[in-house]
Amino acid sequence: MTARARARLAIPPLPRLALVLLAAAVVHVLIGFAAQRMTGGYLDISVSRVAFELRDAMPFVLGAAIIVGWDRWPAGRPWLVAAAIAFAIAATLDAGTELWLGLTWPPEPPATAGASVSADVLPVLATLALPFGPLFAAVGIWRAAPAPGHSARRLAAIASVAILAAVVMTVRLLLAIDAIRVTYALEVTEPFSGALLVANFAFTVGAGLMAVLALAAVWAAPRHYFVPEFLIAGGALTVAIASIAGEGGALLASRQVIGIGWMDWIGWTGYAELLGLLGVALGFLSARISTPGES
């Protein structure tokens, strides 16, 4: 047997459930393009649109990646199972929202819009489910952290990421509070306005929880073979910072604090967010070829 053949046998095949979730991600992308075609009347296959659809399908990929690599963190596996389920549920609800929107387009008149409950409930439920993915993943990795005894360099890295995570969460909370204030100022009275307000808060805080996932990955990183944790931390921080830059920039532009021309730059934060999500997924995937409990 050649060395290449032995190497192939050394890496176990992907679990079937992970393959199912990856296939679901492909279906999610196809649904997104189909819904855009039904609502817009044309098919947009621009780079920005492709990136947008890939980003929306990433929770399925993250769920699959967690399943592939969760053996690296045996002590936190129950929490990682919960994280994979949360990501899958959020992505399923999001795909259902897009499909429902496309099938029921154009919207019903205001007089009968109350009969279409799914158009309001599905996006709210999808947004509420999304924050639990990074939260459960962070707890799972944290519980699998090695025994205390960190070097000064590692403690400095942990402190740096902790400070950055605190800043990210603070900014995200301020943005959430601002969204609540604006909603009440507009005196929104739609039937699901309260649920939409909670969903907006969950969306705002959810991206900040990516910073918490980054902190957990840095804390749990072993002395050696730390590539999975390094990729997860770097990708999660990228997602958190890009999300803040995009949402904060859009808020400033809408209030004419900055010129509308900056919206093109804000759009690039979506690409950065996609790359960060890919980094997190790659981190969990790379754990497939590591030994549980390596240090």
PDB file of C-alpha atoms in Angstrom:
ATOM      1  CA  MET A   1       0.000   0.000   0.000  1.00  0.00           C
ATOM      2  CA  THR A   2       1.379   3.411  -0.942  1.00  0.00           C
ATOM      3  CA  ALA A   3       1.857   6.257   1.534  1.00  0.00           C
ATOM      4  CA  ARG A   4      -0.927   8.217  -0.172  1.00  0.00           C
ATOM      5  CA  ALA A   5      -3.350   5.308   0.213  1.00  0.00           C
ATOM      6  CA  ARG A   6      -2.466   4.914   3.900  1.00  0.00           C
ATOM      7  CA  ALA A   7      -3.034   8.637   4.429  1.00  0.00           C
ATOM      8  CA  ARG A   8      -6.477   8.372   2.854  1.00  0.00           C
ATOM      9  CA  LEU A   9      -7.381   5.500   5.176  1.00  0.00           C
ATOM     10  CA  ALA A  10      -6.114   7.416   8.211  1.00  0.00           C
ATOM     11  CA  ILE A  11      -8.743  10.146   7.722  1.00  0.00           C
ATOM     12  CA  PRO A  12     -12.214   8.727   8.449  1.00  0.00           C
ATOM     13  CA  PRO A  13     -15.015   9.551   6.011  1.00  0.00           C
ATOM     14  CA  LEU A  14     -17.398  12.394   6.787  1.00  0.00           C
ATOM     15  CA  PRO A  15     -20.459  11.477   8.860  1.00  0.00           C
ATOM     16  CA  ARG A  16     -23.623  11.069   6.838  1.00  0.00           C
ATOM     17  CA  LEU A  17     -25.416  13.722   8.875  1.00  0.00           C
ATOM     18  CA  ALA A  18     -22.703  16.225   7.969  1.00  0.00           C
ATOM     19  CA  LEU A  19     -23.116  15.374   4.295  1.00  0.00           C
ATOM     20  CA  VAL A  20     -26.861  15.922   4.625  1.00  0.00           C
ATOM     21  CA  LEU A  21     -26.294  19.380   6.110  1.00  0.00           C
ATOM     22  CA  LEU A  22     -23.825  20.275   3.359  1.00  0.00           C
ATOM     23  CA  ALA A  23     -26.403  19.206   0.782  1.00  0.00           C
ATOM     24  CA  ALA A  24     -28.960  21.331   2.623  1.00  0.00           C
ATOM     25  CA  ALA A  25     -26.615  24.306   2.282  1.00  0.00           C
ATOM     26  CA  VAL A  26     -26.596  23.835  -1.496  1.00  0.00           C
ATOM     27  CA  VAL A  27     -30.412  23.666  -1.492  1.00  0.00           C
ATOM     28  CA  HIS A  28     -30.501  26.844   0.618  1.00  0.00           C
ATOM     29  CA  VAL A  29     -28.438  28.689  -1.993  1.00  0.00           C
ATOM     30  CA  LEU A  30     -30.679  27.442  -4.803  1.00  0.00           C
ATOM     31  CA  ILE A  31     -33.796  28.525  -2.882  1.00  0.00           C
ATOM     32  CA  GLY A  32     -32.259  31.944  -2.373  1.00  0.00           C
ATOM     33  CA  PHE A  33     -31.639  32.449  -6.081  1.00  0.00           C
ATOM     34  CA  ALA A  34     -35.086  31.080  -6.965  1.00  0.00           C
ATOM     35  CA  ALA A  35     -36.779  33.415  -4.475  1.00  0.00           C
ATOM     36  CA  GLN A  36     -34.818  36.366  -5.836  1.00  0.00           C
ATOM     37  CA  ARG A  37     -35.915  35.420  -9.348  1.00  0.00           C
ATOM     38  CA  MET A  38     -39.564  35.218  -8.311  1.00  0.00           C
ATOM     39  CA  THR A  39     -39.568  38.511  -6.404  1.00  0.00           C
ATOM     40  CA  GLY A  40     -37.274  40.549  -8.644  1.00  0.00           C
ATOM     41  CA  GLY A  41     -38.298  39.182 -11.998  1.00  0.00           C
ATOM     42  CA  TYR A  42     -34.724  38.424 -13.049  1.00  0.00           C
ATOM     43  CA  LEU A  43     -31.830  36.235 -11.951  1.00  0.00           C
ATOM     44  CA  ASP A  44     -29.004  38.131 -10.266  1.00  0.00           C
ATOM     45  CA  ILE A  45     -25.757  36.129 -10.325  1.00  0.00           C
ATOM     46  CA  SER A  46     -23.422  38.995  -9.468  1.00  0.00           C
ATOM     47  CA  VAL A  47     -20.506  38.396  -7.106  1.00  0.00           C
ATOM     48  CA  SER A  48     -22.209  40.303  -4.305  1.00  0.00           C
ATOM     49  CA  ARG A  49     -25.408  38.284  -4.675  1.00  0.00           C
ATOM     50  CA  VAL A  50     -23.538  34.976  -4.704  1.00  0.00           C
ATOM     51  CA  ALA A  51     -21.653  36.020  -1.561  1.00  0.00           C
ATOM     52  CA  PHE A  52     -24.936  37.036   0.075  1.00  0.00           C
ATOM     53  CA  GLU A  53     -26.559  33.681  -0.635  1.00  0.00           C
ATOM     54  CA  LEU A  54     -23.478  31.739   0.494  1.00  0.00           C
ATOM     55  CA  ARG A  55     -23.371  33.722   3.728  1.00  0.00           C
ATOM     56  CA  ASP A  56     -27.019  32.955   4.457  1.00  0.00           C
ATOM     57  CA  ALA A  57     -26.412  29.233   3.879  1.00  0.00           C
ATOM     58  CA  MET A  58     -23.355  29.109   6.157  1.00  0.00           C
ATOM     59  CA  PRO A  59     -25.267  27.991   9.298  1.00  0.00           C
ATOM     60  CA  PHE A  60     -25.833  24.656   7.552  1.00  0.00           C
ATOM     61  CA  VAL A  61     -22.091  24.459   6.784  1.00  0.00           C
ATOM     62  CA  LEU A  62     -21.208  25.376  10.372  1.00  0.00           C
ATOM     63  CA  GLY A  63     -23.526  22.674  11.687  1.00  0.00           C
ATOM     64  CA  ALA A  64     -21.892  20.119   9.389  1.00  0.00           C
ATOM     65  CA  ALA A  65     -18.397  21.270  10.357  1.00  0.00           C
ATOM     66  CA  ILE A  66     -19.185  20.951  14.068  1.00  0.00           C
ATOM     67  CA  ILE A  67     -20.401  17.382  13.526  1.00  0.00           C
ATOM     68  CA  VAL A  68     -17.221  16.566  11.611  1.00  0.00           C
ATOM     69  CA  GLY A  69     -14.855  17.867  14.291  1.00  0.00           C
ATOM     70  CA  TRP A  70     -16.616  17.556  17.620  1.00  0.00           C
ATOM     71  CA  ASP A  71     -14.568  14.504  18.714  1.00  0.00           C
ATOM     72  CA  ARG A  72     -11.668  16.867  19.409  1.00  0.00           C
ATOM     73  CA  TRP A  73     -13.633  18.310  22.365  1.00  0.00           C
ATOM     74  CA  PRO A  74     -15.216  15.221  24.020  1.00  0.00           C
ATOM     75  CA  ALA A  75     -16.006  17.012  27.307  1.00  0.00           C
ATOM     76  CA  GLY A  76     -18.078  19.602  25.481  1.00  0.00           C
ATOM     77  CA  ARG A  77     -19.714  17.331  22.928  1.00  0.00           C
ATOM     78  CA  PRO A  78     -23.305  17.685  24.276  1.00  0.00           C
ATOM     79  CA  TRP A  79     -23.045  21.442  23.859  1.00  0.00           C
ATOM     80  CA  LEU A  80     -21.563  21.066  20.380  1.00  0.00           C
ATOM     81  CA  VAL A  81     -24.456  18.779  19.441  1.00  0.00           C
ATOM     82  CA  ALA A  82     -26.827  21.508  20.595  1.00  0.00           C
ATOM     83  CA  ALA A  83     -24.870  24.073  18.568  1.00  0.00           C
ATOM     84  CA  ALA A  84     -25.134  21.999  15.389  1.00  0.00           C
ATOM     85  CA  ILE A  85     -28.873  21.598  15.943  1.00  0.00           C
ATOM     86  CA  ALA A  86     -29.299  25.338  16.540  1.00  0.00           C
ATOM     87  CA  PHE A  87     -27.412  26.236  13.365  1.00  0.00           C
ATOM     88  CA  ALA A  88     -29.446  23.725  11.342  1.00  0.00           C
ATOM     89  CA  ILE A  89     -32.762  24.992  12.709  1.00  0.00           C
ATOM     90  CA  ALA A  90     -31.853  28.621  12.021  1.00  0.00           C
ATOM     91  CA  ALA A  91     -30.799  27.822   8.449  1.00  0.00           C
ATOM     92  CA  THR A  92     -33.935  25.748   7.818  1.00  0.00           C
ATOM     93  CA  LEU A  93     -36.189  28.556   9.028  1.00  0.00           C
ATOM     94  CA  ASP A  94     -34.267  31.080   6.933  1.00  0.00           C
ATOM     95  CA  ALA A  95     -34.636  28.932   3.805  1.00  0.00           C
ATOM     96  CA  GLY A  96     -38.325  28.509   4.595  1.00  0.00           C
ATOM     97  CA  THR A  97     -38.676  32.274   4.858  1.00  0.00           C
ATOM     98  CA  GLU A  98     -37.129  32.844   1.445  1.00  0.00           C
ATOM     99  CA  LEU A  99     -39.203  30.086  -0.140  1.00  0.00           C
ATOM    100  CA  TRP A 100     -42.428  31.416   1.380  1.00  0.00           C
ATOM    101  CA  LEU A 101     -41.623  34.934   0.220  1.00  0.00           C
ATOM    102  CA  GLY A 102     -41.028  33.763  -3.324  1.00  0.00           C
ATOM    103  CA  LEU A 103     -44.159  31.611  -3.485  1.00  0.00           C
ATOM    104  CA  THR A 104     -46.456  34.295  -2.053  1.00  0.00           C
ATOM    105  CA  TRP A 105     -45.047  37.235  -4.015  1.00  0.00           C
ATOM    106  CA  PRO A 106     -46.433  39.887  -4.451  1.00  0.00           C
ATOM    107  CA  PRO A 107     -47.424  40.603  -0.840  1.00  0.00           C
ATOM    108  CA  GLU A 108     -51.071  40.548   0.117  1.00  0.00           C
ATOM    109  CA  PRO A 109     -52.909  43.874   0.473  1.00  0.00           C
ATOM    110  CA  PRO A 110     -52.777  45.430   3.947  1.00  0.00           C
ATOM    111  CA  ALA A 111     -56.447  44.584   4.559  1.00  0.00           C
ATOM    112  CA  THR A 112     -55.760  40.852   4.350  1.00  0.00           C
ATOM    113  CA  ALA A 113     -52.074  40.736   5.290  1.00  0.00           C
ATOM    114  CA  GLY A 114     -52.976  39.577   8.798  1.00  0.00           C
ATOM    115  CA  ALA A 115     -53.978  36.215   7.385  1.00  0.00           C
ATOM    116  CA  SER A 116     -50.435  35.525   6.234  1.00  0.00           C
ATOM    117  CA  VAL A 117     -48.858  34.594   9.542  1.00  0.00           C
ATOM    118  CA  SER A 118     -45.882  32.695   8.102  1.00  0.00           C
ATOM    119  CA  ALA A 119     -44.508  35.812   6.402  1.00  0.00           C
ATOM    120  CA  ASP A 120     -44.050  37.373   9.847  1.00  0.00           C
ATOM    121  CA  VAL A 121     -43.316  34.361  12.049  1.00  0.00           C
ATOM    122  CA  LEU A 122     -40.669  32.519  10.011  1.00  0.00           C
ATOM    123  CA  PRO A 123     -38.047  35.315   9.856  1.00  0.00           C
ATOM    124  CA  VAL A 124     -38.569  36.047  13.553  1.00  0.00           C
ATOM    125  CA  LEU A 125     -38.050  32.408  14.524  1.00  0.00           C
ATOM    126  CA  ALA A 126     -35.005  32.132  12.243  1.00  0.00           C
ATOM    127  CA  THR A 127     -33.386  35.165  13.841  1.00  0.00           C
ATOM    128  CA  LEU A 128     -34.191  33.993  17.354  1.00  0.00           C
ATOM    129  CA  ALA A 129     -32.576  30.590  16.696  1.00  0.00           C
ATOM    130  CA  LEU A 130     -29.336  31.897  15.208  1.00  0.00           C
ATOM    131  CA  PRO A 131     -27.596  33.228  18.384  1.00  0.00           C
ATOM    132  CA  PHE A 132     -27.796  29.835  20.082  1.00  0.00           C
ATOM    133  CA  GLY A 133     -25.350  28.312  17.583  1.00  0.00           C
ATOM    134  CA  PRO A 134     -22.248  30.328  18.535  1.00  0.00           C
ATOM    135  CA  LEU A 135     -23.327  30.408  22.183  1.00  0.00           C
ATOM    136  CA  PHE A 136     -23.570  26.610  22.529  1.00  0.00           C
ATOM    137  CA  ALA A 137     -20.395  26.127  20.481  1.00  0.00           C
ATOM    138  CA  ALA A 138     -18.518  28.514  22.788  1.00  0.00           C
ATOM    139  CA  VAL A 139     -19.708  26.658  25.894  1.00  0.00           C
ATOM    140  CA  GLY A 140     -18.767  23.305  24.373  1.00  0.00           C
ATOM    141  CA  ILE A 141     -15.229  24.360  23.491  1.00  0.00           C
ATOM    142  CA  TRP A 142     -14.792  26.149  26.828  1.00  0.00           C
ATOM    143  CA  ARG A 143     -15.767  23.041  28.812  1.00  0.00           C
ATOM    144  CA  ALA A 144     -13.131  21.053  26.928  1.00  0.00           C
ATOM    145  CA  ALA A 145     -10.336  23.482  27.799  1.00  0.00           C
ATOM    146  CA  PRO A 146      -7.064  21.940  29.080  1.00  0.00           C
ATOM    147  CA  ALA A 147      -6.043  22.119  32.716  1.00  0.00           C
ATOM    148  CA  PRO A 148      -5.008  25.560  34.032  1.00  0.00           C
ATOM    149  CA  GLY A 149      -1.399  26.585  33.676  1.00  0.00           C
ATOM    150  CA  HIS A 150      -0.917  29.135  30.933  1.00  0.00           C
ATOM    151  CA  SER A 151       2.274  30.864  29.889  1.00  0.00           C
ATOM    152  CA  ALA A 152       2.572  34.650  30.034  1.00  0.00           C
ATOM    153  CA  ARG A 153       2.330  34.852  26.231  1.00  0.00           C
ATOM    154  CA  ARG A 154      -0.840  32.779  26.177  1.00  0.00           C
ATOM    155  CA  LEU A 155      -2.403  34.772  29.012  1.00  0.00           C
ATOM    156  CA  ALA A 156      -1.667  37.943  27.063  1.00  0.00           C
ATOM    157  CA  ALA A 157      -3.392  36.506  23.993  1.00  0.00           C
ATOM    158  CA  ILE A 158      -6.404  35.461  26.071  1.00  0.00           C
ATOM    159  CA  ALA A 159      -6.594  38.908  27.677  1.00  0.00           C
ATOM    160  CA  SER A 160      -6.385  40.631  24.287  1.00  0.00           C
ATOM    161  CA  VAL A 161      -9.186  38.547  22.817  1.00  0.00           C
ATOM    162  CA  ALA A 162     -11.248  38.999  25.991  1.00  0.00           C
ATOM    163  CA  ILE A 163     -10.937  42.790  25.756  1.00  0.00           C
ATOM    164  CA  LEU A 164     -11.836  42.732  22.076  1.00  0.00           C
ATOM    165  CA  ALA A 165     -14.810  40.450  22.787  1.00  0.00           C
ATOM    166  CA  ALA A 166     -16.011  42.816  25.511  1.00  0.00           C
ATOM    167  CA  VAL A 167     -15.764  45.784  23.138  1.00  0.00           C
ATOM    168  CA  VAL A 168     -17.644  43.893  20.416  1.00  0.00           C
ATOM    169  CA  MET A 169     -20.429  42.837  22.780  1.00  0.00           C
ATOM    170  CA  THR A 170     -20.740  46.376  24.148  1.00  0.00           C
ATOM    171  CA  VAL A 171     -21.070  47.886  20.681  1.00  0.00           C
ATOM    172  CA  ARG A 172     -23.566  45.210  19.653  1.00  0.00           C
ATOM    173  CA  LEU A 173     -25.689  45.907  22.740  1.00  0.00           C
ATOM    174  CA  LEU A 174     -25.618  49.647  22.055  1.00  0.00           C
ATOM    175  CA  LEU A 175     -26.790  48.995  18.497  1.00  0.00           C
ATOM    176  CA  ALA A 176     -29.586  46.783  19.828  1.00  0.00           C
ATOM    177  CA  ILE A 177     -30.696  49.455  22.296  1.00  0.00           C
ATOM    178  CA  ASP A 178     -30.644  52.025  19.511  1.00  0.00           C
ATOM    179  CA  ALA A 179     -32.840  49.785  17.350  1.00  0.00           C
ATOM    180  CA  ILE A 180     -35.329  49.444  20.222  1.00  0.00           C
ATOM    181  CA  ARG A 181     -35.398  53.212  20.710  1.00  0.00           C
ATOM    182  CA  VAL A 182     -36.013  53.832  17.006  1.00  0.00           C
ATOM    183  CA  THR A 183     -38.784  51.233  16.910  1.00  0.00           C
ATOM    184  CA  TYR A 184     -40.633  52.835  19.811  1.00  0.00           C
ATOM    185  CA  ALA A 185     -40.097  56.308  18.340  1.00  0.00           C
ATOM    186  CA  LEU A 186     -41.826  55.149  15.148  1.00  0.00           C
ATOM    187  CA  GLU A 187     -44.736  53.805  17.243  1.00  0.00           C
ATOM    188  CA  VAL A 188     -44.896  50.557  15.292  1.00  0.00           C
ATOM    189  CA  THR A 189     -48.265  48.857  15.843  1.00  0.00           C
ATOM    190  CA  GLU A 190     -48.166  45.812  13.559  1.00  0.00           C
ATOM    191  CA  PRO A 191     -49.337  42.521  15.134  1.00  0.00           C
ATOM    192  CA  PHE A 192     -45.830  41.069  15.309  1.00  0.00           C
ATOM    193  CA  SER A 193     -43.933  44.286  16.093  1.00  0.00           C
ATOM    194  CA  GLY A 194     -43.002  43.046  19.578  1.00  0.00           C
ATOM    195  CA  ALA A 195     -41.659  39.767  18.218  1.00  0.00           C
ATOM    196  CA  LEU A 196     -39.796  41.602  15.478  1.00  0.00           C
ATOM    197  CA  LEU A 197     -38.231  43.826  18.115  1.00  0.00           C
ATOM    198  CA  VAL A 198     -37.014  40.796  20.068  1.00  0.00           C
ATOM    199  CA  ALA A 199     -35.731  39.220  16.847  1.00  0.00           C
ATOM    200  CA  ASN A 200     -33.804  42.367  15.985  1.00  0.00           C
ATOM    201  CA  PHE A 201     -32.230  42.315  19.431  1.00  0.00           C
ATOM    202  CA  ALA A 202     -31.305  38.636  18.995  1.00  0.00           C
ATOM    203  CA  PHE A 203     -29.773  39.381  15.590  1.00  0.00           C
ATOM    204  CA  THR A 204     -27.715  42.231  17.016  1.00  0.00           C
ATOM    205  CA  VAL A 205     -26.445  40.260  20.006  1.00  0.00           C
ATOM    206  CA  GLY A 206     -26.007  37.053  18.000  1.00  0.00           C
ATOM    207  CA  ALA A 207     -23.108  38.340  15.955  1.00  0.00           C
ATOM    208  CA  GLY A 208     -21.472  39.578  19.142  1.00  0.00           C
ATOM    209  CA  LEU A 209     -21.576  36.024  20.486  1.00  0.00           C
ATOM    210  CA  MET A 210     -19.113  35.151  17.734  1.00  0.00           C
ATOM    211  CA  ALA A 211     -16.574  37.146  19.760  1.00  0.00           C
ATOM    212  CA  VAL A 212     -17.400  34.955  22.758  1.00  0.00           C
ATOM    213  CA  LEU A 213     -16.776  31.885  20.594  1.00  0.00           C
ATOM    214  CA  ALA A 214     -13.384  33.347  19.645  1.00  0.00           C
ATOM    215  CA  LEU A 215     -12.514  33.829  23.320  1.00  0.00           C
ATOM    216  CA  ALA A 216     -13.523  30.242  24.137  1.00  0.00           C
ATOM    217  CA  ALA A 217     -11.357  28.923  21.280  1.00  0.00           C
ATOM    218  CA  VAL A 218      -8.304  30.871  22.459  1.00  0.00           C
ATOM    219  CA  TRP A 219      -8.834  29.722  26.039  1.00  0.00           C
ATOM    220  CA  ALA A 220      -9.176  26.066  25.035  1.00  0.00           C
ATOM    221  CA  ALA A 221      -6.251  26.021  22.593  1.00  0.00           C
ATOM    222  CA  PRO A 222      -3.600  23.456  23.605  1.00  0.00           C
ATOM    223  CA  ARG A 223       0.134  24.150  23.584  1.00  0.00           C
ATOM    224  CA  HIS A 224       0.569  22.181  20.372  1.00  0.00           C
ATOM    225  CA  TYR A 225      -1.713  21.297  17.464  1.00  0.00           C
ATOM    226  CA  PHE A 226      -3.786  24.426  18.012  1.00  0.00           C
ATOM    227  CA  VAL A 227      -4.711  25.040  14.357  1.00  0.00           C
ATOM    228  CA  PRO A 228      -8.450  24.260  14.792  1.00  0.00           C
ATOM    229  CA  GLU A 229      -8.816  26.671  17.698  1.00  0.00           C
ATOM    230  CA  PHE A 230      -6.731  29.286  15.887  1.00  0.00           C
ATOM    231  CA  LEU A 231      -8.961  29.133  12.801  1.00  0.00           C
ATOM    232  CA  ILE A 232     -12.145  29.241  14.864  1.00  0.00           C
ATOM    233  CA  ALA A 233     -10.957  32.236  16.880  1.00  0.00           C
ATOM    234  CA  GLY A 234      -9.722  34.176  13.851  1.00  0.00           C
ATOM    235  CA  GLY A 235     -12.854  33.477  11.829  1.00  0.00           C
ATOM    236  CA  ALA A 236     -15.231  34.279  14.679  1.00  0.00           C
ATOM    237  CA  LEU A 237     -13.515  37.600  15.408  1.00  0.00           C
ATOM    238  CA  THR A 238     -13.656  38.488  11.718  1.00  0.00           C
ATOM    239  CA  VAL A 239     -17.397  37.812  11.665  1.00  0.00           C
ATOM    240  CA  ALA A 240     -18.015  39.890  14.785  1.00  0.00           C
ATOM    241  CA  ILE A 241     -15.969  42.891  13.635  1.00  0.00           C
ATOM    242  CA  ALA A 242     -17.331  42.797  10.080  1.00  0.00           C
ATOM    243  CA  SER A 243     -20.876  42.652  11.395  1.00  0.00           C
ATOM    244  CA  ILE A 244     -20.310  45.684  13.594  1.00  0.00           C
ATOM    245  CA  ALA A 245     -18.701  47.610  10.731  1.00  0.00           C
ATOM    246  CA  GLY A 246     -21.568  46.791   8.381  1.00  0.00           C
ATOM    247  CA  GLU A 247     -24.442  47.475  10.754  1.00  0.00           C
ATOM    248  CA  GLY A 248     -22.880  50.544  12.331  1.00  0.00           C
ATOM    249  CA  GLY A 249     -21.910  51.979   8.951  1.00  0.00           C
ATOM    250  CA  ALA A 250     -25.401  51.450   7.567  1.00  0.00           C
ATOM    251  CA  LEU A 251     -26.855  53.164  10.620  1.00  0.00           C
ATOM    252  CA  LEU A 252     -24.581  56.181  10.196  1.00  0.00           C
ATOM    253  CA  ALA A 253     -25.336  56.373   6.490  1.00  0.00           C
ATOM    254  CA  SER A 254     -29.090  56.218   7.072  1.00  0.00           C
ATOM    255  CA  ARG A 255     -28.822  59.148   9.462  1.00  0.00           C
ATOM    256  CA  GLN A 256     -26.637  61.062   7.005  1.00  0.00           C
ATOM    257  CA  VAL A 257     -23.722  61.124   9.428  1.00  0.00           C
ATOM    258  CA  ILE A 258     -21.585  59.778   6.587  1.00  0.00           C
ATOM    259  CA  GLY A 259     -22.130  60.025   2.867  1.00  0.00           C
ATOM    260  CA  ILE A 260     -24.198  57.435   1.036  1.00  0.00           C
ATOM    261  CA  GLY A 261     -21.113  56.658  -1.045  1.00  0.00           C
ATOM    262  CA  TRP A 262     -19.749  54.774   1.944  1.00  0.00           C
ATOM    263  CA  MET A 263     -22.440  52.130   1.384  1.00  0.00           C
ATOM    264  CA  ASP A 264     -20.213  50.534  -1.258  1.00  0.00           C
ATOM    265  CA  TRP A 265     -17.478  50.148   1.338  1.00  0.00           C
ATOM    266  CA  ILE A 266     -19.992  48.814   3.866  1.00  0.00           C
ATOM    267  CA  GLY A 267     -20.926  46.143   1.325  1.00  0.00           C
ATOM    268  CA  TRP A 268     -17.411  44.766   1.572  1.00  0.00           C
ATOM    269  CA  THR A 269     -18.072  43.870   5.188  1.00  0.00           C
ATOM    270  CA  GLY A 270     -20.387  41.163   3.870  1.00  0.00           C
ATOM    271  CA  TYR A 271     -17.462  39.543   2.058  1.00  0.00           C
ATOM    272  CA  ALA A 272     -15.392  39.728   5.241  1.00  0.00           C
ATOM    273  CA  GLU A 273     -18.219  38.135   7.217  1.00  0.00           C
ATOM    274  CA  LEU A 274     -18.432  35.278   4.715  1.00  0.00           C
ATOM    275  CA  LEU A 275     -14.672  34.692   4.919  1.00  0.00           C
ATOM    276  CA  GLY A 276     -14.886  34.682   8.713  1.00  0.00           C
ATOM    277  CA  LEU A 277     -17.664  32.091   8.688  1.00  0.00           C
ATOM    278  CA  LEU A 278     -15.616  29.961   6.311  1.00  0.00           C
ATOM    279  CA  GLY A 279     -12.688  30.257   8.731  1.00  0.00           C
ATOM    280  CA  VAL A 280     -14.834  29.013  11.628  1.00  0.00           C
ATOM    281  CA  ALA A 281     -16.100  26.108   9.524  1.00  0.00           C
ATOM    282  CA  LEU A 282     -12.574  25.238   8.425  1.00  0.00           C
ATOM    283  CA  GLY A 283     -11.467  25.226  12.053  1.00  0.00           C
ATOM    284  CA  PHE A 284     -14.052  22.619  13.000  1.00  0.00           C
ATOM    285  CA  LEU A 285     -13.322  20.630   9.848  1.00  0.00           C
ATOM    286  CA  SER A 286      -9.574  20.601  10.561  1.00  0.00           C
ATOM    287  CA  ALA A 287     -10.316  19.080  13.978  1.00  0.00           C
ATOM    288  CA  ARG A 288     -11.253  15.897  12.087  1.00  0.00           C
ATOM    289  CA  ILE A 289      -7.591  15.050  11.591  1.00  0.00           C
ATOM    290  CA  SER A 290      -6.521  15.826  15.154  1.00  0.00           C
ATOM    291  CA  THR A 291      -6.505  13.572  18.183  1.00  0.00           C
ATOM    292  CA  PRO A 292      -9.001  14.259  20.995  1.00  0.00           C
ATOM    293  CA  GLY A 293      -7.228  15.865  23.911  1.00  0.00           C
ATOM    294  CA  GLU A 294      -4.057  16.807  22.022  1.00  0.00           C
ATOM    295  CA  SER A 295      -1.867  19.220  23.970  1.00  0.00           C
TER     296      SER A 295
END
